[in-house]
XYZ file of C-alpha atoms in Angstrom:
700
model
C -51.878 -10.644 -19.237
C -49.706 -9.704 -16.247
C -48.127 -12.354 -14.056
C -50.000 -10.915 -11.077
C -53.356 -11.567 -12.712
C -52.322 -15.044 -13.871
C -51.300 -15.950 -10.319
C -54.545 -14.595 -8.919
C -56.587 -16.610 -11.373
C -54.743 -19.754 -10.417
C -55.462 -19.130 -6.737
C -59.051 -17.965 -7.005
C -61.792 -20.047 -5.461
C -63.053 -21.395 -8.721
C -63.419 -25.045 -8.070
C -66.737 -26.619 -8.831
C -67.720 -30.176 -8.130
C -71.184 -31.266 -8.596
C -71.942 -30.943 -5.684
C -75.868 -24.994 -5.740
C -79.386 -27.087 -7.505
C -79.488 -26.168 -8.331
C -76.998 -27.744 -6.782
C -73.461 -29.180 -6.317
C -69.412 -28.002 -5.526
C -66.729 -26.403 -4.072
C -65.556 -22.992 -4.651
C -68.924 -21.807 -5.569
C -70.910 -24.758 -4.479
C -73.962 -25.628 -6.363
C -76.421 -27.869 -5.060
C -75.622 -31.508 -4.341
C -77.900 -34.169 -5.305
C -79.101 -36.999 -3.350
C -79.483 -40.496 -4.687
C -82.759 -40.844 -6.449
C -85.413 -43.382 -6.064
C -85.911 -46.330 -8.251
C -89.533 -46.575 -7.389
C -91.282 -43.264 -7.272
C -89.134 -40.362 -7.995
C -89.445 -39.250 -4.461
C -87.871 -40.564 -1.328
C -91.252 -41.354 -0.166
C -93.564 -44.129 0.750
C -96.152 -43.823 -1.953
C -99.594 -42.887 -0.823
C -101.055 -45.760 -2.710
C -98.976 -48.170 -0.670
C -101.273 -47.540 2.262
C -104.479 -48.185 0.364
C -106.198 -51.578 0.386
C -104.948 -54.058 -2.208
C -108.415 -55.117 -3.300
C -111.364 -53.221 -4.773
C -113.811 -51.578 -2.439
C -117.571 -51.760 -2.928
C -118.806 -50.989 -6.411
C -118.897 -47.256 -6.120
C -115.410 -46.939 -4.629
C -112.550 -48.721 -6.417
C -109.305 -49.428 -4.586
C -105.965 -47.763 -5.082
C -102.869 -49.607 -6.132
C -100.999 -51.072 -3.224
C -97.374 -51.485 -2.402
C -95.941 -52.915 0.744
C -92.473 -51.454 0.435
C -90.967 -48.075 1.053
C -89.889 -46.297 -2.068
C -87.492 -43.458 -2.468
C -87.896 -39.861 -3.450
C -86.265 -37.454 -5.826
C -84.087 -36.395 -2.996
C -82.948 -39.763 -1.932
C -82.380 -43.191 -3.277
C -83.840 -46.616 -3.422
C -83.633 -48.124 -0.027
C -81.950 -51.367 0.813
C -83.946 -53.749 2.903
C -83.288 -53.691 6.637
C -79.930 -54.874 7.875
C -79.412 -58.575 7.400
C -77.408 -60.766 9.734
C -74.328 -60.314 7.588
C -74.782 -56.570 7.095
C -71.654 -54.592 8.017
C -71.565 -52.215 10.943
C -72.062 -48.625 9.898
C -68.799 -46.696 10.385
C -68.639 -43.868 12.900
C -67.314 -40.426 11.994
C -63.920 -39.388 13.277
C -63.156 -36.011 14.740
C -61.814 -33.686 12.096
C -61.457 -29.996 11.568
C -63.038 -28.947 8.367
C -65.888 -27.722 6.236
C -67.787 -28.256 2.903
C -68.204 -28.816 -0.824
C -71.147 -29.827 -2.834
C -72.259 -32.361 -5.280
C -75.153 -32.478 -7.513
C -76.006 -35.791 -9.089
C -79.355 -37.027 -9.981
C -80.868 -40.281 -10.787
C -81.734 -41.767 -14.040
C -83.661 -44.486 -15.534
C -86.525 -44.500 -17.857
C -90.179 -44.085 -17.314
C -92.965 -42.815 -19.483
C -96.095 -40.972 -18.659
C -99.469 -41.642 -20.218
C -99.682 -38.200 -21.738
C -99.255 -37.361 -25.395
C -95.826 -36.220 -26.509
C -95.057 -32.697 -25.370
C -91.967 -30.586 -25.258
C -89.364 -31.456 -22.659
C -89.130 -28.056 -21.072
C -91.348 -29.029 -18.170
C -93.283 -25.751 -18.045
C -94.214 -22.817 -20.290
C -91.581 -20.083 -20.561
C -91.911 -17.339 -17.941
C -92.892 -13.842 -19.073
C -89.361 -12.516 -18.610
C -87.723 -15.440 -20.382
C -85.253 -17.943 -19.018
C -81.615 -17.263 -18.199
C -80.746 -18.967 -21.488
C -83.093 -16.578 -23.334
C -81.344 -13.646 -21.681
C -77.961 -15.031 -22.660
C -79.005 -15.411 -26.291
C -80.392 -11.873 -26.379
C -77.327 -10.483 -24.621
C -74.966 -11.775 -27.290
C -76.211 -9.393 -29.985
C -75.490 -5.979 -28.440
C -72.191 -6.979 -26.836
C -69.358 -5.028 -28.424
C -65.642 -5.469 -27.990
C -64.513 -3.066 -25.255
C -61.825 -0.475 -25.954
C -58.843 -0.103 -23.603
C -58.596 3.017 -21.490
C -56.262 5.851 -22.527
C -53.246 7.172 -20.662
C -52.174 10.645 -21.805
C -53.822 9.929 -25.156
C -52.008 6.574 -25.566
C -53.971 3.380 -26.091
C -52.508 -0.137 -25.921
C -52.587 -1.972 -29.239
C -53.192 1.193 -31.235
C -50.581 3.859 -30.364
C -46.972 3.779 -31.648
C -43.589 4.678 -30.151
C -43.771 8.057 -31.889
C -47.138 8.680 -30.243
C -45.519 7.882 -26.892
C -42.693 10.359 -27.496
C -45.161 13.094 -28.446
C -47.345 12.463 -25.403
C -44.652 11.848 -22.786
C -41.732 13.858 -24.247
C -38.225 12.527 -24.714
C -37.562 9.105 -23.146
C -34.874 8.811 -20.479
C -33.753 5.502 -21.947
C -34.625 3.017 -24.674
C -33.658 -0.669 -24.479
C -34.393 -3.645 -26.698
C -34.870 -7.110 -25.251
C -36.125 -9.975 -27.416
C -37.843 -7.589 -29.864
C -39.620 -5.753 -27.038
C -38.558 -2.102 -26.919
C -38.760 -0.541 -23.451
C -38.999 3.260 -23.342
C -38.673 4.947 -19.933
C -40.163 8.399 -19.288
C -40.458 10.728 -16.291
C -43.578 12.866 -16.084
C -43.550 16.426 -14.761
C -45.639 15.158 -11.846
C -42.813 12.771 -10.957
C -44.244 9.393 -12.015
C -41.997 6.946 -13.829
C -43.639 5.532 -16.961
C -42.444 2.501 -18.915
C -43.879 1.951 -22.398
C -43.291 -1.460 -23.963
C -43.560 -1.727 -27.740
C -43.547 -4.687 -30.085
C -43.177 -4.000 -33.812
C -43.630 -0.318 -32.948
C -47.064 -0.872 -31.356
C -47.605 -0.104 -27.681
C -48.192 -3.393 -25.836
C -48.154 -2.195 -22.225
C -47.839 0.983 -20.144
C -46.572 0.736 -16.548
C -46.960 3.820 -14.351
C -45.055 3.736 -11.025
C -46.067 5.890 -8.036
C -43.377 6.531 -5.458
C -45.778 8.196 -2.991
C -48.402 5.431 -3.268
C -51.588 7.518 -3.679
C -54.942 6.196 -2.364
C -56.741 4.035 -4.920
C -60.018 5.978 -4.895
C -58.248 9.279 -5.429
C -56.141 7.894 -8.280
C -59.052 6.097 -9.941
C -61.063 9.307 -9.979
C -58.148 11.289 -11.395
C -57.459 8.720 -14.134
C -61.136 8.227 -15.069
C -61.139 4.628 -13.848
C -63.677 5.019 -11.049
C -66.549 4.085 -13.378
C -65.278 0.499 -13.600
C -65.997 -2.125 -10.940
C -62.741 -3.860 -10.014
C -62.077 -7.558 -9.531
C -59.871 -8.418 -6.580
C -56.492 -9.975 -7.361
C -55.143 -12.086 -4.509
C -51.902 -13.902 -3.781
C -51.433 -17.516 -2.712
C -52.337 -16.615 0.883
C -55.561 -14.857 -0.030
C -54.223 -11.340 0.476
C -55.444 -8.665 -1.928
C -52.467 -7.480 -3.962
C -54.207 -5.716 -6.814
C -57.393 -4.907 -8.673
C -58.215 -5.715 -12.282
C -60.404 -3.336 -14.290
C -61.459 -5.581 -17.204
C -63.162 -2.989 -19.450
C -60.188 -0.634 -19.168
C -57.517 -3.255 -19.692
C -55.956 -1.913 -16.513
C -54.413 -3.568 -13.468
C -53.832 -1.726 -10.195
C -50.876 -3.115 -8.199
C -51.196 -2.223 -4.531
C -48.274 -1.213 -2.344
C -46.973 -4.066 -0.221
C -48.943 -4.419 2.995
C -51.649 -1.993 1.878
C -55.146 -2.625 0.548
C -55.732 1.008 -0.391
C -52.552 2.573 -1.770
C -51.275 2.119 -5.327
C -47.720 1.191 -6.293
C -48.268 0.721 -10.035
C -50.927 1.147 -12.661
C -50.547 -1.220 -15.632
C -52.354 -0.788 -18.952
C -52.420 -3.884 -21.194
C -54.565 -5.391 -23.902
C -58.073 -6.199 -22.772
C -58.010 -9.827 -21.662
C -60.819 -12.382 -21.332
C -59.351 -13.770 -18.116
C -59.905 -10.503 -16.260
C -63.607 -10.690 -17.126
C -63.807 -14.314 -15.971
C -62.101 -13.390 -12.686
C -64.728 -10.748 -11.972
C -67.541 -12.989 -13.243
C -66.660 -15.619 -10.678
C -66.555 -13.082 -7.886
C -70.008 -11.868 -8.928
C -71.563 -15.293 -9.448
C -73.138 -15.635 -6.009
C -74.051 -11.956 -5.728
C -75.282 -10.650 -9.089
C -76.144 -13.220 -11.748
C -76.927 -10.638 -14.431
C -73.602 -8.840 -13.929
C -71.807 -12.179 -13.971
C -73.447 -13.026 -17.279
C -72.433 -9.686 -18.779
C -68.822 -10.367 -17.831
C -68.927 -13.787 -19.480
C -70.452 -12.267 -22.617
C -67.612 -9.756 -22.754
C -65.004 -12.449 -22.125
C -66.264 -14.485 -25.071
C -66.345 -11.436 -27.320
C -62.699 -10.816 -26.473
C -61.798 -14.502 -26.819
C -64.439 -16.947 -28.145
C -62.059 -19.806 -27.301
C -61.800 -18.928 -23.610
C -62.411 -22.314 -21.976
C -62.819 -20.788 -18.556
C -65.630 -18.516 -19.711
C -67.506 -21.459 -21.227
C -67.000 -23.429 -18.001
C -68.291 -20.580 -15.834
C -71.267 -20.199 -18.140
C -71.977 -23.904 -17.691
C -71.977 -23.401 -13.928
C -74.252 -20.380 -14.178
C -76.733 -22.188 -16.407
C -76.692 -25.264 -14.196
C -77.476 -23.179 -11.120
C -80.417 -21.737 -13.071
C -81.667 -25.236 -13.929
C -80.831 -24.934 -17.643
C -79.162 -28.344 -17.826
C -79.122 -28.839 -21.613
C -77.574 -25.440 -22.284
C -75.136 -25.943 -19.412
C -74.109 -29.291 -20.883
C -73.258 -27.702 -24.238
C -71.155 -25.007 -22.581
C -69.402 -27.607 -20.435
C -68.640 -29.825 -23.425
C -67.051 -26.879 -25.201
C -64.896 -26.074 -22.159
C -63.663 -29.686 -22.052
C -62.967 -29.648 -25.779
C -60.892 -26.470 -25.447
C -59.007 -27.659 -22.358
C -59.381 -31.445 -22.001
C -56.767 -31.761 -19.239
C -58.451 -29.433 -16.786
C -59.877 -31.605 -13.963
C -62.437 -28.982 -12.951
C -63.976 -28.939 -16.406
C -64.124 -32.747 -16.463
C -65.874 -32.872 -13.112
C -68.457 -30.309 -14.152
C -69.105 -32.326 -17.313
C -69.556 -35.441 -15.175
C -71.960 -33.627 -12.876
C -74.126 -32.523 -15.783
C -74.206 -36.011 -17.257
C -75.469 -37.266 -13.902
C -78.087 -34.502 -13.907
C -79.334 -35.984 -17.172
C -79.351 -39.502 -15.744
C -76.414 -40.714 -17.857
C -74.580 -42.339 -14.986
C -72.159 -44.549 -16.904
C -70.846 -41.542 -18.850
C -70.947 -39.366 -15.745
C -68.802 -41.794 -13.783
C -66.339 -42.041 -16.677
C -65.929 -38.252 -16.826
C -65.585 -38.042 -13.054
C -62.897 -40.725 -13.069
C -61.016 -38.772 -15.731
C -61.250 -35.674 -13.567
C -60.035 -37.701 -10.594
C -56.995 -38.892 -12.553
C -56.178 -35.364 -13.726
C -56.388 -34.111 -10.127
C -53.814 -36.648 -8.882
C -51.300 -33.947 -7.941
C -53.907 -31.829 -6.129
C -55.215 -33.628 -3.027
C -57.768 -30.872 -2.403
C -59.285 -31.364 -5.857
C -58.937 -35.119 -5.603
C -61.051 -35.119 -2.441
C -63.785 -33.246 -4.319
C -63.610 -35.746 -7.163
C -63.895 -38.688 -4.758
C -67.012 -37.168 -3.206
C -68.556 -36.659 -6.627
C -67.730 -40.205 -7.695
C -69.223 -41.620 -4.512
C -72.416 -39.632 -4.998
C -72.804 -40.863 -8.563
C -72.231 -44.506 -7.628
C -74.817 -44.217 -4.844
C -77.321 -42.376 -7.042
C -76.962 -44.535 -10.137
C -79.139 -47.504 -11.080
C -77.106 -49.879 -8.906
C -77.611 -47.841 -5.689
C -74.260 -49.163 -4.527
C -74.037 -47.518 -1.114
C -71.364 -49.930 0.113
C -68.961 -48.989 -2.705
C -69.745 -45.288 -2.354
C -69.135 -44.981 1.379
C -65.364 -45.777 1.361
C -64.856 -43.104 -1.322
C -66.235 -40.467 1.019
C -64.105 -41.758 3.892
C -61.063 -41.520 1.591
C -62.038 -37.939 0.695
C -62.027 -37.038 4.398
C -58.554 -38.518 4.891
C -57.194 -36.601 1.902
C -58.765 -33.295 2.899
C -58.123 -33.277 6.656
C -54.400 -32.364 6.455
C -55.322 -29.432 4.182
C -58.096 -28.019 6.375
C -55.658 -25.583 8.023
C -53.577 -24.819 4.915
C -52.273 -21.260 4.578
C -53.683 -21.050 1.085
C -57.335 -20.014 1.598
C -58.466 -21.671 -1.629
C -56.987 -25.004 -0.628
C -58.156 -24.607 2.961
C -61.782 -23.813 2.138
C -61.989 -26.470 -0.516
C -60.679 -29.080 1.927
C -63.086 -27.965 4.631
C -66.028 -28.133 2.239
C -64.991 -31.580 1.054
C -64.929 -32.887 4.607
C -68.447 -31.621 5.319
C -69.791 -33.028 2.065
C -68.192 -36.399 2.790
C -69.821 -36.533 6.242
C -73.221 -35.766 4.736
C -72.771 -38.369 2.017
C -71.747 -40.964 4.601
C -74.886 -40.257 6.635
C -77.038 -40.556 3.527
C -75.431 -43.804 2.374
C -75.827 -45.374 5.813
C -79.446 -44.185 6.099
C -80.417 -45.666 2.747
C -78.164 -48.716 2.784
C -78.100 -52.072 4.537
C -76.081 -51.364 7.676
C -76.197 -52.258 11.337
C -76.193 -49.568 14.068
C -77.872 -47.089 11.708
C -79.867 -45.476 14.504
C -76.711 -44.258 16.204
C -74.354 -43.791 13.264
C -76.550 -41.600 11.032
C -77.120 -38.943 13.737
C -73.390 -39.036 14.569
C -72.355 -38.265 10.986
C -75.012 -35.557 10.639
C -74.171 -33.881 13.941
C -70.489 -33.836 13.046
C -71.287 -32.291 9.650
C -73.392 -29.627 11.334
C -70.594 -28.837 13.781
C -68.073 -28.517 10.953
C -70.379 -26.288 8.905
C -70.886 -24.034 11.905
C -67.124 -23.781 12.425
C -66.635 -23.024 8.730
C -69.207 -20.245 8.764
C -67.467 -18.650 11.736
C -63.833 -19.070 10.712
C -64.068 -18.517 6.978
C -66.919 -16.033 6.910
C -68.698 -18.565 4.736
C -72.204 -18.124 3.406
C -75.205 -19.801 5.000
C -75.533 -22.183 2.041
C -73.512 -24.970 3.597
C -75.579 -24.997 6.755
C -78.767 -25.167 4.718
C -77.204 -28.008 2.760
C -76.620 -29.897 6.015
C -80.310 -29.548 6.872
C -81.362 -30.726 3.434
C -79.147 -33.786 3.559
C -80.285 -34.555 7.097
C -83.916 -34.513 5.980
C -83.079 -36.837 3.081
C -81.485 -39.180 5.616
C -84.649 -38.974 7.741
C -86.621 -40.333 4.804
C -84.199 -43.231 4.501
C -84.396 -43.956 8.227
C -88.124 -44.738 7.975
C -89.223 -43.039 11.169
C -86.111 -43.665 13.240
C -84.915 -40.063 12.885
C -87.177 -37.102 13.729
C -87.164 -34.554 10.886
C -88.631 -31.709 12.959
C -85.365 -30.208 14.293
C -83.774 -30.237 10.850
C -86.827 -28.730 9.156
C -86.994 -25.929 11.706
C -83.265 -25.257 11.381
C -83.641 -25.038 7.603
C -86.381 -22.431 8.003
C -84.328 -20.484 10.542
C -81.236 -20.443 8.316
C -82.966 -19.620 5.036
C -85.401 -17.030 6.389
C -82.931 -14.204 7.096
C -81.017 -15.000 3.924
C -84.156 -14.636 1.822
C -84.908 -11.298 3.445
C -81.387 -10.036 2.903
C -80.795 -11.037 -0.728
C -81.499 -8.526 -3.478
C -80.515 -10.782 -6.380
C -83.599 -12.377 -7.954
C -81.782 -15.461 -9.240
C -80.181 -16.001 -5.846
C -83.557 -15.730 -4.149
C -85.110 -18.295 -6.488
C -82.300 -20.754 -5.798
C -82.734 -20.330 -2.036
C -86.485 -20.775 -2.282
C -86.059 -23.962 -4.302
C -83.428 -25.399 -1.952
C -85.587 -24.743 1.096
C -88.667 -26.149 -0.636
C -86.963 -29.426 -1.521
C -85.750 -29.788 2.075
C -89.267 -29.292 3.444
C -90.635 -31.756 0.899
C -88.535 -34.444 2.563
C -90.060 -33.500 5.919
C -93.514 -33.931 4.354
C -92.552 -37.392 3.147
C -91.403 -38.549 6.575
C -94.570 -37.369 8.305
C -96.780 -38.777 5.546
C -95.177 -42.183 5.950
C -95.621 -41.951 9.721
C -99.315 -41.079 9.317
C -98.938 -37.657 10.964
C -101.259 -35.700 8.685
C -101.036 -32.433 10.633
C -97.255 -32.186 10.392
C -97.244 -33.528 6.832
C -99.641 -30.807 5.693
C -97.745 -28.135 7.651
C -94.398 -28.823 6.030
C -96.016 -29.714 2.712
C -97.706 -26.324 2.547
C -94.381 -24.636 3.270
C -92.697 -26.762 0.594
C -95.343 -25.681 -1.926
C -94.887 -22.028 -0.963
C -91.128 -22.071 -1.400
C -90.930 -24.281 -4.494
C -93.521 -22.139 -6.254
C -91.603 -19.001 -5.249
C -88.471 -20.619 -6.653
C -90.270 -21.192 -9.952
C -91.193 -17.558 -10.591
C -89.815 -16.006 -13.799
C -87.894 -19.060 -14.900
C -88.593 -22.100 -16.991
C -88.428 -25.300 -14.981
C -86.379 -28.246 -16.154
C -88.389 -31.465 -16.682
C -87.046 -33.026 -13.481
C -88.064 -29.917 -11.512
C -91.529 -29.975 -13.011
C -91.814 -33.628 -12.081
C -90.733 -32.881 -8.502
C -93.369 -30.162 -8.172
C -95.981 -32.539 -9.557
C -94.952 -35.176 -7.011
C -95.315 -32.614 -4.230
C -98.881 -31.802 -5.300
C -99.627 -35.525 -5.589
C -98.319 -36.189 -2.100
C -100.355 -33.340 -0.596
C -103.453 -34.814 -2.241
C -102.551 -38.258 -0.936
C -102.354 -36.949 2.638
C -105.816 -35.420 2.235
C -107.229 -38.638 0.760
C -105.610 -41.140 3.101
C -105.366 -39.404 6.429
C -107.909 -36.582 6.229
C -110.500 -38.694 4.386
C -111.276 -35.654 2.225
C -111.389 -36.718 -1.449
C -112.639 -33.301 -2.573
C -109.598 -31.540 -1.150
C -107.390 -34.312 -2.511
C -108.748 -33.763 -6.014
C -107.859 -30.082 -5.718
C -104.205 -31.077 -5.299
C -104.394 -33.794 -7.949
C -105.718 -31.270 -10.471
C -102.428 -29.428 -10.070
C -100.343 -32.597 -10.107
C -101.739 -34.413 -13.138
C -100.612 -31.989 -15.911
C -97.068 -32.215 -14.556
C -97.055 -35.975 -14.005
C -98.508 -36.679 -17.448
C -95.503 -35.142 -19.156
C -92.760 -37.523 -20.281
C -90.924 -38.533 -17.134
C -87.337 -37.198 -17.232
C -84.596 -39.785 -17.037
C -83.013 -37.941 -14.133
C -86.086 -38.572 -11.992
C -85.141 -42.255 -11.772
C -88.740 -43.342 -11.840
C -89.794 -46.942 -12.328
C -92.861 -47.016 -14.555
C -94.844 -49.380 -12.335
C -94.738 -47.088 -9.341
C -95.517 -44.116 -11.541
C -98.534 -45.964 -12.881
C -99.724 -46.771 -9.370
C -99.854 -43.032 -8.656
C -102.466 -42.563 -11.375
C -104.473 -45.529 -10.106
C -104.347 -44.023 -6.619
C -105.519 -40.574 -7.737
C -108.404 -42.127 -9.652
C -109.961 -43.341 -6.379
C -110.531 -39.759 -5.172
C -112.003 -38.709 -8.531
C -114.395 -41.637 -8.340
C -115.399 -40.720 -4.788
C -116.236 -37.154 -5.877
C -118.380 -38.357 -8.771
C -116.006 -37.609 -11.638
C -116.274 -41.119 -13.045
C -114.954 -40.307 -16.506
C -111.677 -38.919 -15.170
C -111.373 -41.816 -12.719
C -111.594 -44.325 -15.581
C -109.107 -42.360 -17.675
C -106.552 -42.126 -14.887
C -106.887 -45.814 -14.012
C -106.384 -46.833 -17.633
C -103.328 -44.571 -17.867
C -101.894 -46.100 -14.735
C -102.589 -49.640 -15.956
C -100.799 -48.909 -19.223
C -97.676 -47.808 -17.375
C -97.841 -50.783 -15.038
C -98.211 -53.242 -17.924
C -95.136 -51.771 -19.550
C -93.259 -52.161 -16.275
C -94.297 -55.828 -16.129
C -92.988 -56.342 -19.662
C -89.681 -54.763 -18.627
C -89.431 -57.071 -15.647
C -89.480 -54.333 -13.005
C -92.971 -55.006 -11.634
C -94.667 -58.206 -10.513
C -97.678 -59.178 -12.581
C -99.806 -59.537 -9.457
C -99.629 -55.760 -9.126
C -102.002 -55.551 -12.114
C -104.852 -57.059 -10.101
C -105.771 -53.766 -8.433
C -106.157 -51.520 -11.525
C -107.940 -54.326 -13.396
C -110.330 -54.922 -10.509
C -110.930 -51.189 -10.175
C -111.743 -50.865 -13.874
C -114.106 -53.824 -13.609
C -115.883 -52.131 -10.693
C -116.058 -48.809 -12.523
C -117.389 -50.220 -15.792
C -119.977 -52.369 -14.029
C -121.215 -49.341 -12.098
C -121.424 -47.405 -15.369
C -123.454 -50.192 -16.977
C -120.793 -51.612 -19.290
C -120.886 -55.258 -18.216
C -118.848 -56.445 -21.194
C -115.878 -54.268 -20.233
C -116.403 -55.127 -16.579
C -116.303 -58.878 -17.280
C -113.140 -58.466 -19.336
C -111.359 -56.625 -16.547
C -112.657 -59.072 -13.952
C -111.039 -61.846 -15.964
C -107.794 -59.919 -16.132
C -107.852 -59.328 -12.394
C -108.387 -63.036 -11.788
C -105.538 -64.003 -14.124
C -103.036 -61.136 -14.170
C -100.449 -63.251 -15.964
C -102.690 -63.189 -19.005
C -103.327 -59.462 -19.028
C -103.555 -57.997 -22.499
C -103.380 -54.326 -23.250
C -106.801 -52.780 -23.503
């Protein structure tokens, strides 16, 4: 591979930190993840928390109650309000920069009352998943053949073939077993043929008049190949790689259109990975084809496996992405980018201890690269905040440190370093706002908006100065809405929800890539889900249903033609549950609530994914809550079934020490009421006794 291509690969924007959903990131940011809840897997106040804690009259049992605010899939378990010794929340400092992304998700265990099912979360779509397409694509992929020059082909032709095709050489030199043969064509071009053991290894054609690229490509039969840009350390285009042809076009100095040299070499996997990365955000299918070709050329290409892991992760195929990432790390264990991606995927699966270990290894390997180190610090902070300990106080200084590392690089001449630093600064501001919103800090009401407004300002500057995509600005809105949930009514979500719609709308209209559209739809839907949660908690049913309906529309659109991961299925189920809860609690319409619950229950009865960070007691309370609406509509059998399922989960949570035994009073009392109404006094008496003495509850 030529030195020019090697240098371009080293400078390309290829950094990925978890941190676009599906997260996460840097050079091609994938979605970041917010700390998850320990209670319900939503940053929400559970609907059942607003229901009465005691049974209603015989025909209407009560829902499970909970006096505390729980967190949502997008956010994290909330600390109690600031205590007297709570630290002041830090204020953001003025900086000049932009974004990165992180994608970590919560973990814990939790089981649903349903029978064992597969873990895919949803039936395969008609067109198959991205992973299905990848598996099918492997079979027909053939090793490409290098392009010919005057009948010569690298790796196949000999020195005698070169003499026959190009006539007598002007000179022949031997340097370290490489024979260099110089020719002059009748058309005036100088041609150098390099041979090793009499096989042609490279052909370099020099053009003194520097012809236009399009004209030359057409003449040489290279115009059928899509080039990958080759850039120097300052981001200037200095050449174009044509991976299928094994050709590299070297542009004349100071020109983006005229050719100085045309180099034919062996087909190289790295040229395919360079183009794959440039296609990743534009054409997922074309990107996948390039990665397939790269791995045919070199099955041990660590970079191709790493890019495939990123592609699969963006598509929500976490298990397959994890396997590809593990292989990349195995092939190149000292690459910090590969370590960080591996850490991100472990966090996606809820394995926070292992995720943090991998991220720390990536941090150590990035010691000489402050731009990468800042990304690693952001990822580490996100994982510490999202993990079971919800340690917002430890996480926050890591993000502040990331800002200090990245700020001096925000105006670097190297565009890769500059953009990465700018992204890291934005991500750190968003993480700081989230940690303050969900943590135990003083002055939260002023500090959270300050951090968010600064992040928005930086993202706007980035979009203008770097011609960045809209993704970072949508990310700001999403993180702001997650912070609104944590602020418990002290931060109005309306402006952020409307900004998210305004940013994503034109982008959805403009995109022609189906995978890109699905990712945008999902990102917007999760942002609007947080708006629903805030309004639900505040008791504003009209606004809750407005943004909830939009969240349903966009999340369902983001689910088309792809198989959802278990955590995504769970999120969609929680959305349907919350819409039903708004109808039941605030609209007093149990029939409409049941319509939503019918959609929620099949999803919530699947095994709860570890990454949802759901505590079984809260999950059980959801079933007890839904049962009340079924009972009110006359579906007594389903009401009993749901209440029993919820009680089973709650009992398990009591055994695990994560739920107070008094919480069992409500489902037991409800079951007593239900059975007595149905004429089963024996069962009713048994549950009455359990409700009176919850510490002696036995599994029924």
